[in-house]
Short mmCIF file of C-alpha atoms (C1' of nucleotides) in Angstrom, two decimals:
data_model
loop_
_atom_site.label_atom_id
_atom_site.label_comp_id
_atom_site.label_asym_id
_atom_site.label_seq_id
_atom_site.Cartn_x
_atom_site.Cartn_y
_atom_site.Cartn_z
CA UNK A 20 -0.15 0.12 -0.12
CA UNK A 21 2.82 2.53 0.82
CA UNK A 22 4.19 4.21 -2.22
CA UNK A 23 7.15 2.41 -2.55
CA UNK A 24 9.98 4.59 -3.77
CA UNK A 25 10.61 2.23 -6.84
CA UNK A 26 14.42 1.99 -6.71
CA UNK A 27 15.70 4.06 -9.54
CA UNK A 28 18.74 2.88 -11.34
CA UNK A 29 20.85 5.72 -12.66
CA UNK A 30 22.54 5.38 -15.75
CA UNK A 31 26.18 6.49 -15.84
CA UNK A 32 25.05 8.82 -18.64
CA UNK A 33 23.11 10.39 -16.38
CA UNK A 34 25.61 10.97 -13.79
CA UNK A 35 28.13 12.52 -16.20
CA UNK A 36 25.43 14.70 -17.26
CA UNK A 37 24.82 15.78 -13.72
CA UNK A 38 28.63 16.16 -13.02
CA UNK A 39 29.54 18.10 -16.34
CA UNK A 40 26.13 20.36 -15.81
CA UNK A 41 27.17 21.37 -12.16
CA UNK A 42 30.73 21.88 -13.50
CA UNK A 43 29.74 24.12 -16.27
CA UNK A 44 27.21 26.22 -14.23
CA UNK A 45 29.40 26.49 -11.24
CA UNK A 46 31.93 28.07 -13.69
CA UNK A 47 34.49 25.07 -12.67
CA UNK A 48 34.30 24.69 -16.36
CA UNK A 49 34.85 27.90 -18.33
CA UNK A 50 33.10 29.12 -21.49
CA UNK A 51 35.14 27.91 -24.74
CA UNK A 52 37.02 25.16 -22.60
CA UNK A 53 37.45 21.74 -24.59
CA UNK A 54 35.77 18.79 -23.17
CA UNK A 55 38.00 16.22 -23.82
CA UNK A 56 36.08 12.89 -23.91
CA UNK A 57 38.77 10.46 -22.50
CA UNK A 58 39.69 12.85 -19.89
CA UNK A 59 36.13 13.15 -18.62
CA UNK A 60 35.71 9.49 -18.74
CA UNK A 61 38.49 8.65 -16.77
CA UNK A 62 37.74 11.34 -14.13
CA UNK A 63 34.65 9.94 -13.83
CA UNK A 64 35.40 6.19 -14.13
CA UNK A 65 33.53 5.42 -17.06
CA UNK A 66 34.15 4.64 -20.56
CA UNK A 67 33.67 7.15 -23.36
CA UNK A 68 30.23 5.90 -24.41
CA UNK A 69 28.30 7.64 -21.88
CA UNK A 70 30.18 10.73 -21.80
CA UNK A 71 29.49 10.86 -25.46
CA UNK A 72 25.82 10.53 -24.61
CA UNK A 73 26.03 12.87 -22.13
CA UNK A 74 27.82 15.64 -24.12
CA UNK A 75 24.93 15.18 -26.99
CA UNK A 76 21.98 15.72 -23.96
CA UNK A 77 24.22 18.73 -22.81
CA UNK A 78 24.27 20.42 -26.13
CA UNK A 79 20.69 20.05 -26.14
CA UNK A 80 20.60 21.90 -23.46
CA UNK A 81 22.59 24.48 -24.66
CA UNK A 82 25.58 24.12 -22.42
CA UNK A 83 27.98 22.71 -24.62
CA UNK A 84 28.93 22.81 -28.32
CA UNK A 85 29.37 19.69 -30.05
CA UNK A 86 31.28 19.53 -33.64
CA UNK A 87 31.72 16.48 -35.40
CA UNK A 88 35.21 14.87 -35.33
CA UNK A 89 36.44 18.42 -33.51
CA UNK A 90 34.99 17.75 -30.04
CA UNK A 91 33.00 19.51 -27.58
CA UNK A 92 33.42 22.80 -25.78
CA UNK A 93 31.62 24.57 -22.94
CA UNK A 94 29.26 27.48 -24.52
CA UNK A 95 29.70 30.63 -23.34
CA UNK A 96 27.19 33.56 -23.25
CA UNK A 97 27.83 36.99 -24.57
CA UNK A 98 26.29 40.23 -23.35
CA UNK A 99 23.84 40.31 -26.05
CA UNK A 100 22.97 36.61 -25.22
CA UNK A 101 22.04 37.43 -21.93
CA UNK A 102 19.58 40.25 -22.76
CA UNK A 103 18.33 37.88 -25.24
CA UNK A 104 17.59 35.03 -22.88
CA UNK A 105 16.31 37.28 -20.11
CA UNK A 106 13.96 39.05 -22.47
CA UNK A 107 12.57 35.86 -23.51
CA UNK A 108 12.01 34.74 -19.98
CA UNK A 109 10.48 37.61 -19.02
CA UNK A 110 8.06 37.13 -21.98
CA UNK A 111 7.12 33.67 -21.22
CA UNK A 112 7.20 33.67 -17.42
CA UNK A 113 4.96 36.45 -17.27
CA UNK A 114 2.62 34.90 -19.41
CA UNK A 115 2.98 31.74 -17.75
CA UNK A 116 2.11 33.32 -14.19
CA UNK A 117 -1.04 35.15 -15.83
CA UNK A 118 -2.37 31.89 -17.00
CA UNK A 119 -1.47 30.31 -13.57
CA UNK A 120 -2.73 32.82 -10.88
CA UNK A 121 -6.39 32.03 -11.81
CA UNK A 122 -5.99 28.47 -11.29
CA UNK A 123 -3.82 28.63 -8.11
CA UNK A 124 -5.14 26.74 -5.16
CA UNK A 125 -4.48 27.30 -1.34
CA UNK A 126 -2.13 24.10 -1.58
CA UNK A 127 0.01 25.68 -4.32
CA UNK A 128 0.45 28.77 -2.35
CA UNK A 129 1.30 27.00 0.56
CA UNK A 130 3.53 24.66 -1.33
CA UNK A 131 5.26 27.61 -2.83
CA UNK A 132 5.75 29.40 0.50
CA UNK A 133 7.46 26.50 2.17
CA UNK A 134 10.09 26.20 -0.81
CA UNK A 135 10.39 30.21 -0.19
CA UNK A 136 11.14 29.44 3.41
CA UNK A 137 13.68 26.46 2.48
CA UNK A 138 15.09 29.04 0.00
CA UNK A 139 15.50 32.16 2.53
CA UNK A 140 17.15 29.37 5.13
CA UNK A 141 19.64 28.08 2.68
CA UNK A 142 20.47 31.93 1.82
CA UNK A 143 21.11 32.52 5.88
CA UNK A 144 23.13 29.42 5.94
CA UNK A 145 25.16 30.28 3.04
CA UNK A 146 24.61 26.88 1.64
CA UNK A 147 25.95 25.93 -1.75
CA UNK A 148 25.05 28.31 -4.80
CA UNK A 149 23.74 25.20 -6.60
CA UNK A 150 21.17 24.56 -3.99
CA UNK A 151 19.96 28.26 -4.08
CA UNK A 152 19.51 27.95 -7.71
CA UNK A 153 17.59 24.83 -7.37
CA UNK A 154 15.33 26.28 -4.71
CA UNK A 155 14.75 29.06 -6.89
CA UNK A 156 13.84 27.56 -9.69
CA UNK A 157 11.38 25.05 -7.37
CA UNK A 158 9.75 28.08 -6.17
CA UNK A 159 8.83 29.71 -9.51
CA UNK A 160 8.27 26.24 -11.17
CA UNK A 161 5.36 25.87 -8.39
CA UNK A 162 3.60 29.25 -9.33
CA UNK A 163 4.00 28.31 -13.09
CA UNK A 164 2.60 24.66 -12.94
CA UNK A 165 -0.95 25.72 -12.23
CA UNK A 166 -0.89 27.52 -15.66
CA UNK A 167 -1.01 23.86 -17.03
CA UNK A 168 1.43 24.35 -19.79
CA UNK A 169 3.85 21.53 -19.26
CA UNK A 170 5.63 22.19 -22.74
CA UNK A 171 5.95 25.66 -22.17
CA UNK A 172 7.52 25.16 -18.73
CA UNK A 173 9.78 22.69 -20.35
CA UNK A 174 11.19 25.53 -22.41
CA UNK A 175 11.39 28.02 -19.68
CA UNK A 176 13.24 25.33 -17.69
CA UNK A 177 15.67 25.20 -20.59
CA UNK A 178 16.05 28.55 -20.83
CA UNK A 179 16.78 28.60 -17.07
CA UNK A 180 19.59 26.34 -17.37
CA UNK A 181 21.19 28.67 -19.32
CA UNK A 182 21.08 31.50 -17.11
CA UNK A 183 21.84 29.66 -14.20
CA UNK A 184 25.39 30.30 -14.30
CA UNK A 185 24.88 34.19 -14.59
CA UNK A 186 22.23 34.09 -11.95
CA UNK A 187 24.59 32.48 -9.47
CA UNK A 188 27.31 35.37 -10.43
CA UNK A 189 24.82 37.91 -9.80
CA UNK A 190 24.06 36.18 -6.45
CA UNK A 191 27.54 36.01 -5.54
CA UNK A 192 28.89 39.21 -6.31
CA UNK A 193 26.13 41.88 -6.33
CA UNK A 194 24.60 41.33 -3.38
CA UNK A 195 21.31 40.53 -5.12
CA UNK A 196 20.25 38.68 -2.39
CA UNK A 197 18.01 40.59 -0.12
CA UNK A 198 16.29 42.06 -3.25
CA UNK A 199 15.74 38.73 -4.67
CA UNK A 200 14.07 37.69 -1.22
CA UNK A 201 11.90 40.83 -0.91
CA UNK A 202 10.56 40.60 -4.44
CA UNK A 203 9.78 36.85 -3.93
CA UNK A 204 7.52 37.62 -0.65
CA UNK A 205 5.73 40.58 -2.84
CA UNK A 206 5.24 38.23 -5.99
CA UNK A 207 3.91 35.42 -3.54
CA UNK A 208 1.50 38.24 -1.93
CA UNK A 209 0.46 39.26 -5.10
CA UNK A 210 -0.36 35.63 -6.45
CA UNK A 211 -1.95 35.19 -3.04
CA UNK A 212 -4.37 38.17 -3.80
CA UNK A 213 -4.95 37.23 -7.56
CA UNK A 214 -3.54 40.49 -8.62
CA UNK A 215 -2.34 39.14 -12.06
CA UNK A 216 -1.38 42.71 -13.18
CA UNK A 217 0.89 43.76 -10.56
CA UNK A 218 2.21 40.30 -10.26
CA UNK A 219 3.34 39.84 -13.80
CA UNK A 220 4.63 43.45 -13.98
CA UNK A 221 6.57 42.46 -10.81
CA UNK A 222 8.13 39.22 -12.26
CA UNK A 223 8.99 41.25 -15.53
CA UNK A 224 10.90 43.70 -13.97
CA UNK A 225 12.31 41.09 -11.32
CA UNK A 226 13.71 39.02 -14.51
CA UNK A 227 15.02 42.50 -16.36
CA UNK A 228 16.60 43.96 -13.07
CA UNK A 229 18.53 40.57 -12.90
CA UNK A 230 19.60 40.87 -16.81
CA UNK A 231 20.91 44.16 -16.11
CA UNK A 232 22.72 43.88 -13.27
CA UNK A 233 24.23 40.76 -14.83
CA UNK A 234 25.44 42.39 -18.06
CA UNK A 235 27.00 45.30 -15.87
CA UNK A 236 29.04 42.47 -14.05
CA UNK A 237 29.77 40.50 -17.01
CA UNK A 238 31.22 43.98 -18.85
CA UNK A 239 33.30 44.64 -16.02
CA UNK A 240 34.60 40.96 -15.70
CA UNK A 241 35.55 41.51 -19.49
CA UNK A 242 37.34 44.61 -18.99
CA UNK A 243 39.25 43.25 -16.10
CA UNK B 20 38.80 31.56 -54.91
CA UNK B 21 35.45 29.78 -55.46
CA UNK B 22 34.14 28.88 -51.73
CA UNK B 23 34.99 25.39 -51.41
CA UNK B 24 32.07 23.40 -49.59
CA UNK B 25 34.74 21.72 -47.34
CA UNK B 26 33.75 18.08 -47.64
CA UNK B 27 31.49 17.42 -44.86
CA UNK B 28 31.29 14.10 -43.42
CA UNK B 29 28.32 13.33 -41.90
CA UNK B 30 28.34 10.95 -38.96
CA UNK B 31 26.08 8.10 -38.98
CA UNK B 32 24.66 9.61 -35.83
CA UNK B 33 23.42 12.58 -37.97
CA UNK B 34 21.93 10.16 -40.55
CA UNK B 35 20.20 8.14 -38.24
CA UNK B 36 18.71 11.37 -36.66
CA UNK B 37 17.52 12.49 -40.11
CA UNK B 38 15.87 9.38 -40.80
CA UNK B 39 14.24 8.79 -37.61
CA UNK B 40 12.95 12.43 -37.51
CA UNK B 41 11.59 12.32 -41.05
CA UNK B 42 9.97 9.19 -40.43
CA UNK B 43 8.30 10.44 -37.20
CA UNK B 44 7.28 13.70 -38.83
CA UNK B 45 6.01 12.16 -41.78
CA UNK B 46 4.01 9.99 -39.44
CA UNK B 47 5.48 6.97 -40.73
CA UNK B 48 6.37 6.00 -37.20
CA UNK B 49 3.27 6.69 -35.19
CA UNK B 50 3.26 8.07 -31.77
CA UNK B 51 3.63 5.92 -29.06
CA UNK B 52 5.45 3.21 -31.33
CA UNK B 53 8.14 1.98 -29.60
CA UNK B 54 11.54 2.34 -31.29
CA UNK B 55 13.91 -0.83 -30.83
CA UNK B 56 17.55 -0.06 -31.05
CA UNK B 57 18.56 -3.03 -32.67
CA UNK B 58 15.63 -3.08 -35.56
CA UNK B 59 16.64 0.60 -36.20
CA UNK B 60 20.41 -0.19 -36.13
CA UNK B 61 19.66 -3.13 -38.71
CA UNK B 62 17.24 -1.27 -40.80
CA UNK B 63 19.90 1.51 -41.54
CA UNK B 64 22.94 -0.59 -41.51
CA UNK B 65 24.85 0.90 -38.46
CA UNK B 66 25.73 -0.35 -35.04
CA UNK B 67 23.57 0.39 -32.03
CA UNK B 68 25.73 3.23 -30.72
CA UNK B 69 24.99 5.80 -33.14
CA UNK B 70 21.12 4.90 -32.81
CA UNK B 71 21.34 5.35 -29.07
CA UNK B 72 23.09 8.67 -29.76
CA UNK B 73 20.53 9.87 -32.25
CA UNK B 74 17.45 8.88 -30.04
CA UNK B 75 19.14 10.99 -26.94
CA UNK B 76 19.08 13.96 -29.44
CA UNK B 77 15.52 13.31 -30.84
CA UNK B 78 14.40 13.17 -27.09
CA UNK B 79 15.95 16.58 -26.70
CA UNK B 80 13.99 17.69 -29.52
CA UNK B 81 10.71 16.23 -28.19
CA UNK B 82 10.14 13.58 -30.80
CA UNK B 83 11.07 10.84 -28.76
CA UNK B 84 10.56 9.59 -24.86
CA UNK B 85 13.61 7.61 -23.61
CA UNK B 86 13.11 5.70 -20.48
CA UNK B 87 16.17 4.26 -18.96
CA UNK B 88 16.15 0.45 -19.09
CA UNK B 89 12.51 0.61 -21.11
CA UNK B 90 13.48 1.84 -24.41
CA UNK B 91 12.56 4.81 -26.51
CA UNK B 92 8.92 5.60 -27.94
CA UNK B 93 7.87 8.37 -30.33
CA UNK B 94 6.01 10.86 -28.56
CA UNK B 95 2.36 11.76 -29.47
CA UNK B 96 0.74 15.10 -29.06
CA UNK B 97 -2.63 15.75 -27.43
CA UNK B 98 -5.01 18.37 -28.41
CA UNK B 99 -4.27 20.16 -25.65
CA UNK B 100 -0.46 20.06 -26.30
CA UNK B 101 -1.18 21.29 -30.01
CA UNK B 102 -3.19 24.16 -28.64
CA UNK B 103 -0.22 24.94 -26.11
CA UNK B 104 2.62 24.76 -28.66
CA UNK B 105 1.02 26.93 -31.40
CA UNK B 106 -0.12 29.61 -28.81
CA UNK B 107 3.23 29.74 -27.45
CA UNK B 108 4.61 30.23 -30.93
CA UNK B 109 2.19 32.89 -31.62
CA UNK B 110 3.34 34.67 -28.68
CA UNK B 111 7.27 34.20 -29.51
CA UNK B 112 7.14 34.47 -33.16
CA UNK B 113 4.95 37.47 -33.21
CA UNK B 114 7.32 39.21 -30.92
CA UNK B 115 10.21 38.26 -33.15
CA UNK B 116 8.67 39.57 -36.14
CA UNK B 117 8.07 42.98 -34.28
CA UNK B 118 11.52 43.10 -33.46
CA UNK B 119 12.77 42.01 -37.06
CA UNK B 120 10.65 44.08 -39.33
CA UNK B 121 12.35 47.59 -38.55
CA UNK B 122 15.53 45.79 -39.33
CA UNK B 123 14.56 44.04 -42.31
CA UNK B 124 16.81 45.13 -45.34
CA UNK B 125 15.52 45.26 -49.25
CA UNK B 126 17.66 42.23 -49.53
CA UNK B 127 15.96 40.21 -46.80
CA UNK B 128 12.47 40.68 -48.39
CA UNK B 129 13.85 39.54 -51.59
CA UNK B 130 15.14 36.51 -50.33
CA UNK B 131 12.12 35.85 -48.31
CA UNK B 132 10.24 36.24 -51.55
CA UNK B 133 12.25 33.93 -53.50
CA UNK B 134 11.60 31.30 -50.95
CA UNK B 135 8.27 31.85 -51.13
CA UNK B 136 8.21 31.53 -54.88
CA UNK B 137 9.86 28.22 -54.38
CA UNK B 138 7.53 27.01 -51.76
CA UNK B 139 4.37 27.98 -53.96
CA UNK B 140 6.16 26.13 -56.80
CA UNK B 141 6.44 22.95 -54.48
CA UNK B 142 2.49 23.57 -53.46
CA UNK B 143 2.14 23.46 -57.37
CA UNK B 144 3.96 20.59 -58.34
CA UNK B 145 2.72 18.64 -55.35
CA UNK B 146 6.42 17.95 -54.08
CA UNK B 147 6.73 15.86 -50.86
CA UNK B 148 5.20 17.26 -48.01
CA UNK B 149 8.92 17.31 -46.39
CA UNK B 150 9.83 20.02 -48.84
CA UNK B 151 6.93 21.90 -47.98
CA UNK B 152 7.59 22.15 -44.60
CA UNK B 153 11.07 22.91 -44.94
CA UNK B 154 10.44 25.79 -47.23
CA UNK B 155 7.83 27.22 -44.86
CA UNK B 156 10.22 27.30 -42.09
CA UNK B 157 12.88 28.90 -44.26
CA UNK B 158 10.45 31.38 -45.14
CA UNK B 159 9.28 32.29 -41.48
CA UNK B 160 12.98 32.02 -40.54
CA UNK B 161 14.21 34.76 -43.30
CA UNK B 162 11.89 37.07 -41.69
CA UNK B 163 12.69 36.40 -38.33
CA UNK B 164 16.65 36.66 -38.58
CA UNK B 165 16.70 40.22 -39.02
CA UNK B 166 15.54 40.45 -35.10
CA UNK B 167 19.12 39.25 -34.23
CA UNK B 168 17.68 36.95 -31.45
CA UNK B 169 19.54 33.90 -32.28
CA UNK B 170 18.57 31.66 -29.52
CA UNK B 171 14.91 32.55 -29.68
CA UNK B 172 15.01 31.48 -33.17
CA UNK B 173 16.17 27.83 -31.92
CA UNK B 174 13.54 27.75 -29.71
CA UNK B 175 10.95 28.55 -32.20
CA UNK B 176 12.69 26.14 -34.42
CA UNK B 177 12.44 23.57 -31.85
CA UNK B 178 8.95 24.17 -31.28
CA UNK B 179 8.43 23.92 -35.05
CA UNK B 180 9.67 20.65 -35.18
CA UNK B 181 7.32 19.38 -32.67
CA UNK B 182 4.53 20.80 -34.65
CA UNK B 183 5.62 19.86 -37.90
CA UNK B 184 3.90 16.95 -38.26
CA UNK B 185 0.58 18.49 -37.15
CA UNK B 186 1.18 21.02 -40.08
CA UNK B 187 1.81 18.40 -42.55
CA UNK B 188 -1.70 16.87 -41.63
CA UNK B 189 -3.38 20.12 -42.09
CA UNK B 190 -1.64 20.84 -45.19
CA UNK B 191 -2.54 17.54 -46.38
CA UNK B 192 -6.08 17.07 -45.13
CA UNK B 193 -7.66 20.55 -44.83
CA UNK B 194 -7.11 21.89 -47.97
CA UNK B 195 -5.16 24.87 -45.92
CA UNK B 196 -2.98 25.33 -48.89
CA UNK B 197 -4.48 28.29 -50.72
CA UNK B 198 -5.16 30.24 -47.45
CA UNK B 199 -1.75 29.89 -46.46
CA UNK B 200 -0.21 31.08 -49.83
CA UNK B 201 -2.51 34.04 -49.61
CA UNK B 202 -1.79 34.72 -45.89
CA UNK B 203 2.13 34.43 -46.74
CA UNK B 204 1.94 36.99 -49.63
CA UNK B 205 -0.03 39.55 -47.31
CA UNK B 206 2.49 39.01 -44.38
CA UNK B 207 5.59 39.56 -47.08
CA UNK B 208 3.67 42.66 -48.23
CA UNK B 209 3.18 44.11 -44.70
CA UNK B 210 6.55 43.56 -44.03
CA UNK B 211 7.39 45.33 -47.09
CA UNK B 212 5.19 48.24 -46.04
CA UNK B 213 6.89 48.18 -42.44
CA UNK B 214 3.44 47.86 -40.90
CA UNK B 215 4.43 45.88 -37.44
CA UNK B 216 0.98 46.28 -36.08
CA UNK B 217 -0.92 44.58 -38.74
CA UNK B 218 2.17 42.01 -39.59
CA UNK B 219 2.41 40.94 -36.03
CA UNK B 220 -1.69 40.42 -35.75
CA UNK B 221 -1.70 38.53 -39.09
CA UNK B 222 0.97 36.10 -38.16
CA UNK B 223 -0.85 35.49 -34.52
CA UNK B 224 -4.02 34.65 -36.49
CA UNK B 225 -2.12 32.67 -39.06
CA UNK B 226 -0.62 30.42 -36.23
CA UNK B 227 -3.90 30.18 -34.23
CA UNK B 228 -6.04 29.52 -37.16
CA UNK B 229 -3.80 26.62 -38.04
CA UNK B 230 -3.89 25.31 -34.51
CA UNK B 231 -7.72 25.41 -34.68
CA UNK B 232 -8.36 23.41 -37.76
CA UNK B 233 -5.63 20.96 -36.43
CA UNK B 234 -7.11 20.30 -33.30
CA UNK B 235 -10.65 19.66 -35.23
CA UNK B 236 -8.58 17.38 -37.25
CA UNK B 237 -7.14 15.46 -34.74
CA UNK B 238 -10.42 15.15 -32.63
CA UNK B 239 -11.88 13.73 -36.00
CA UNK B 240 -9.29 11.43 -36.15
CA UNK B 241 -9.64 9.93 -32.52
CA UNK B 242 -13.32 9.80 -32.84
CA UNK B 243 -12.79 7.44 -36.16
"C1'" DA C 2 -8.15 -20.02 -7.67
"C1'" DC C 3 -4.58 -16.77 -5.90
"C1'" DT C 4 -0.21 -15.34 -4.65
"C1'" DC C 5 4.62 -15.56 -4.45
"C1'" DC C 6 9.04 -16.60 -6.26
"C1'" DC C 7 12.28 -17.75 -9.56
"C1'" DC C 8 13.65 -18.17 -14.04
"C1'" DT C 9 13.94 -17.17 -18.74
"C1'" DT C 10 14.21 -14.19 -22.47
"C1'" DA C 11 14.29 -9.62 -24.77
"C1'" DC C 12 16.06 -5.98 -24.50
"C1'" DT C 13 18.89 -1.95 -22.98
"C1'" DG C 14 23.63 -0.16 -21.04
"C1'" DA C 15 28.44 0.32 -20.95
"C1'" DA C 16 33.70 -1.39 -21.83
"C1'" DT C 17 36.91 -2.73 -25.01
"C1'" DA C 18 38.93 -2.41 -29.26
"C1'" DC C 19 39.31 -0.68 -33.66
"C1'" DA C 20 38.53 2.58 -37.85
"C1'" DA C 21 38.22 7.18 -39.53
"C1'" DT C 22 39.33 12.05 -39.30
"C1'" DT C 23 41.42 16.44 -38.13
"C1'" DA C 24 45.36 19.29 -37.59
"C1'" DA C 25 50.05 20.08 -36.91
"C1'" DG C 26 54.89 19.10 -38.02
"C1'" DA C 27 58.01 17.27 -41.26
"C1'" DT C 28 59.52 17.03 -46.04
"C1'" DT C 29 59.98 18.18 -50.57
"C1'" DA C 30 59.81 20.80 -54.40
"C1'" DT C 31 59.44 25.18 -56.80
"C1'" DA D 21 61.76 31.39 -48.46
"C1'" DT D 22 57.19 29.13 -49.84
"C1'" DA D 23 53.90 26.59 -50.83
"C1'" DA D 24 52.30 22.18 -51.12
"C1'" DT D 25 52.19 17.35 -49.77
"C1'" DC D 26 53.14 13.51 -47.00
"C1'" DT D 27 53.36 11.58 -42.36
"C1'" DT D 28 51.95 11.02 -37.92
"C1'" DA D 29 49.74 11.95 -33.17
"C1'" DA D 30 45.74 13.13 -31.19
"C1'" DT D 31 41.27 12.62 -30.66
"C1'" DT D 32 36.83 11.55 -32.46
"C1'" DG D 33 33.12 7.91 -34.21
"C1'" DT D 34 31.61 3.24 -34.65
"C1'" DA D 35 31.25 -2.24 -34.39
"C1'" DT D 36 31.87 -5.73 -31.20
"C1'" DT D 37 30.99 -7.79 -27.23
"C1'" DC D 38 29.78 -8.41 -22.43
"C1'" DA D 39 26.97 -6.98 -18.47
"C1'" DG D 40 23.01 -5.48 -16.28
"C1'" DT D 41 17.83 -4.53 -16.14
"C1'" DA D 42 13.02 -5.36 -16.35
"C1'" DA D 43 8.96 -7.48 -17.32
"C1'" DG D 44 6.62 -12.48 -18.75
"C1'" DG D 45 5.71 -17.26 -17.45
"C1'" DG D 46 5.38 -21.06 -15.53
"C1'" DG D 47 5.68 -23.89 -11.04
"C1'" DA D 48 5.53 -24.39 -5.90
"C1'" DG D 49 3.00 -23.19 -1.73
"C1'" DT D 50 -1.08 -21.29 0.48
#
DNA sequence: ACTCCCCTTACTGAATACAATTAAGATTAT
DNA sequence: ATAATCTTAATTGTATTCAGTAAGGGGAGT
């Protein structure tokens, strides 16, 4: 009767995907850096086959460029691309939120809030940046799910994995945390009140503001 | 001096991807149908390795579901998903077009028109449906490229490969061709006149109208 | 009859081994 | 010296082979 957690056997490919994704997002592997199959295989104690499959998958996520016979490199995002990605997110996500708000149940709001609490705790405890961004997307996803747009949500998540490394930069270096916390709280409140207009507008600004401070940061980095 | 077409060696993986994609889009492989690696490998005279890599790639494109240890199946889209995909396309593409129109050069318009002529010719000659949809996306892409939003364009193309099989259905069974031709011509004219407002509105309707006739078609098919 | 367990089978997942491609250095001819 | 060609080393692409997993099908026990 009890819901059995049906023993999940992670394939080696999945392990490699997760390891590489984390290394790229964390900046451990830099943009443009070539990814040698044998090196990765050795490092993770697998053969090259799962490494190759992982690279194909990561290319689809946009984290890797895979050129036949040349090899794979980690992608790097330029300032223009950051702007593009975030503007696209702003458009799609505010649309999602608008569609979601009328469908949000009390339970959804409670769930979202509990994720938010965990996120704030993670900020306070200065846990790993990785867990910040995971909880962050969990929070947003909770709100969007009620829109009943699974495919759109997938697209958004795809865009997010691309933005992630920059969001991490922002949180780490621009002191964006208090602002983000405040905005999240207000956003949740607006959702609770079903104020579609204000909520979507806040979300837009939230995303575009982040884009702005990131582009400034990236420009600085390029100069230095 | 002449630009050498630097002999492109297609990998077997790419061949398999193309073969399978075409079979799925054309409906030759139906939604839900299991894709046995060995069968495909044998059929295409390759080993299972490139087949596996191809399946991973196609999963990223949304044409295939890949469950560990269970195998891959062709995805099938429901009516709701069709609606979702097309509404998303309408939003993103009209935004793209709005951003593109001010940047369109005379040359862009000429190029687009020439693609359009080819497309109309393909319709007349009743060439393969595959070439129709290829030329169709080429036409739209030409218009969108001026928006300078490469990543957004990629997203759109991704959505399109998912919609493609349904667009083909529509063109084949609902006599949508004359309408499509007319709308394309008008759209091009509006772009030439830089009428952003009307052009984006037409595009929205163009896409949503297609969605509508497709959902009707799919519902019929389900009943029969 | 029903349920549980083992076992078989058909498939997928991964390692090893081999072939093909690229690019860089060496060699030769102009 | 320079350009073109050959050679070779590094790396990727693919076939073969072995290992592991997941369902389906009897039998034994209840």
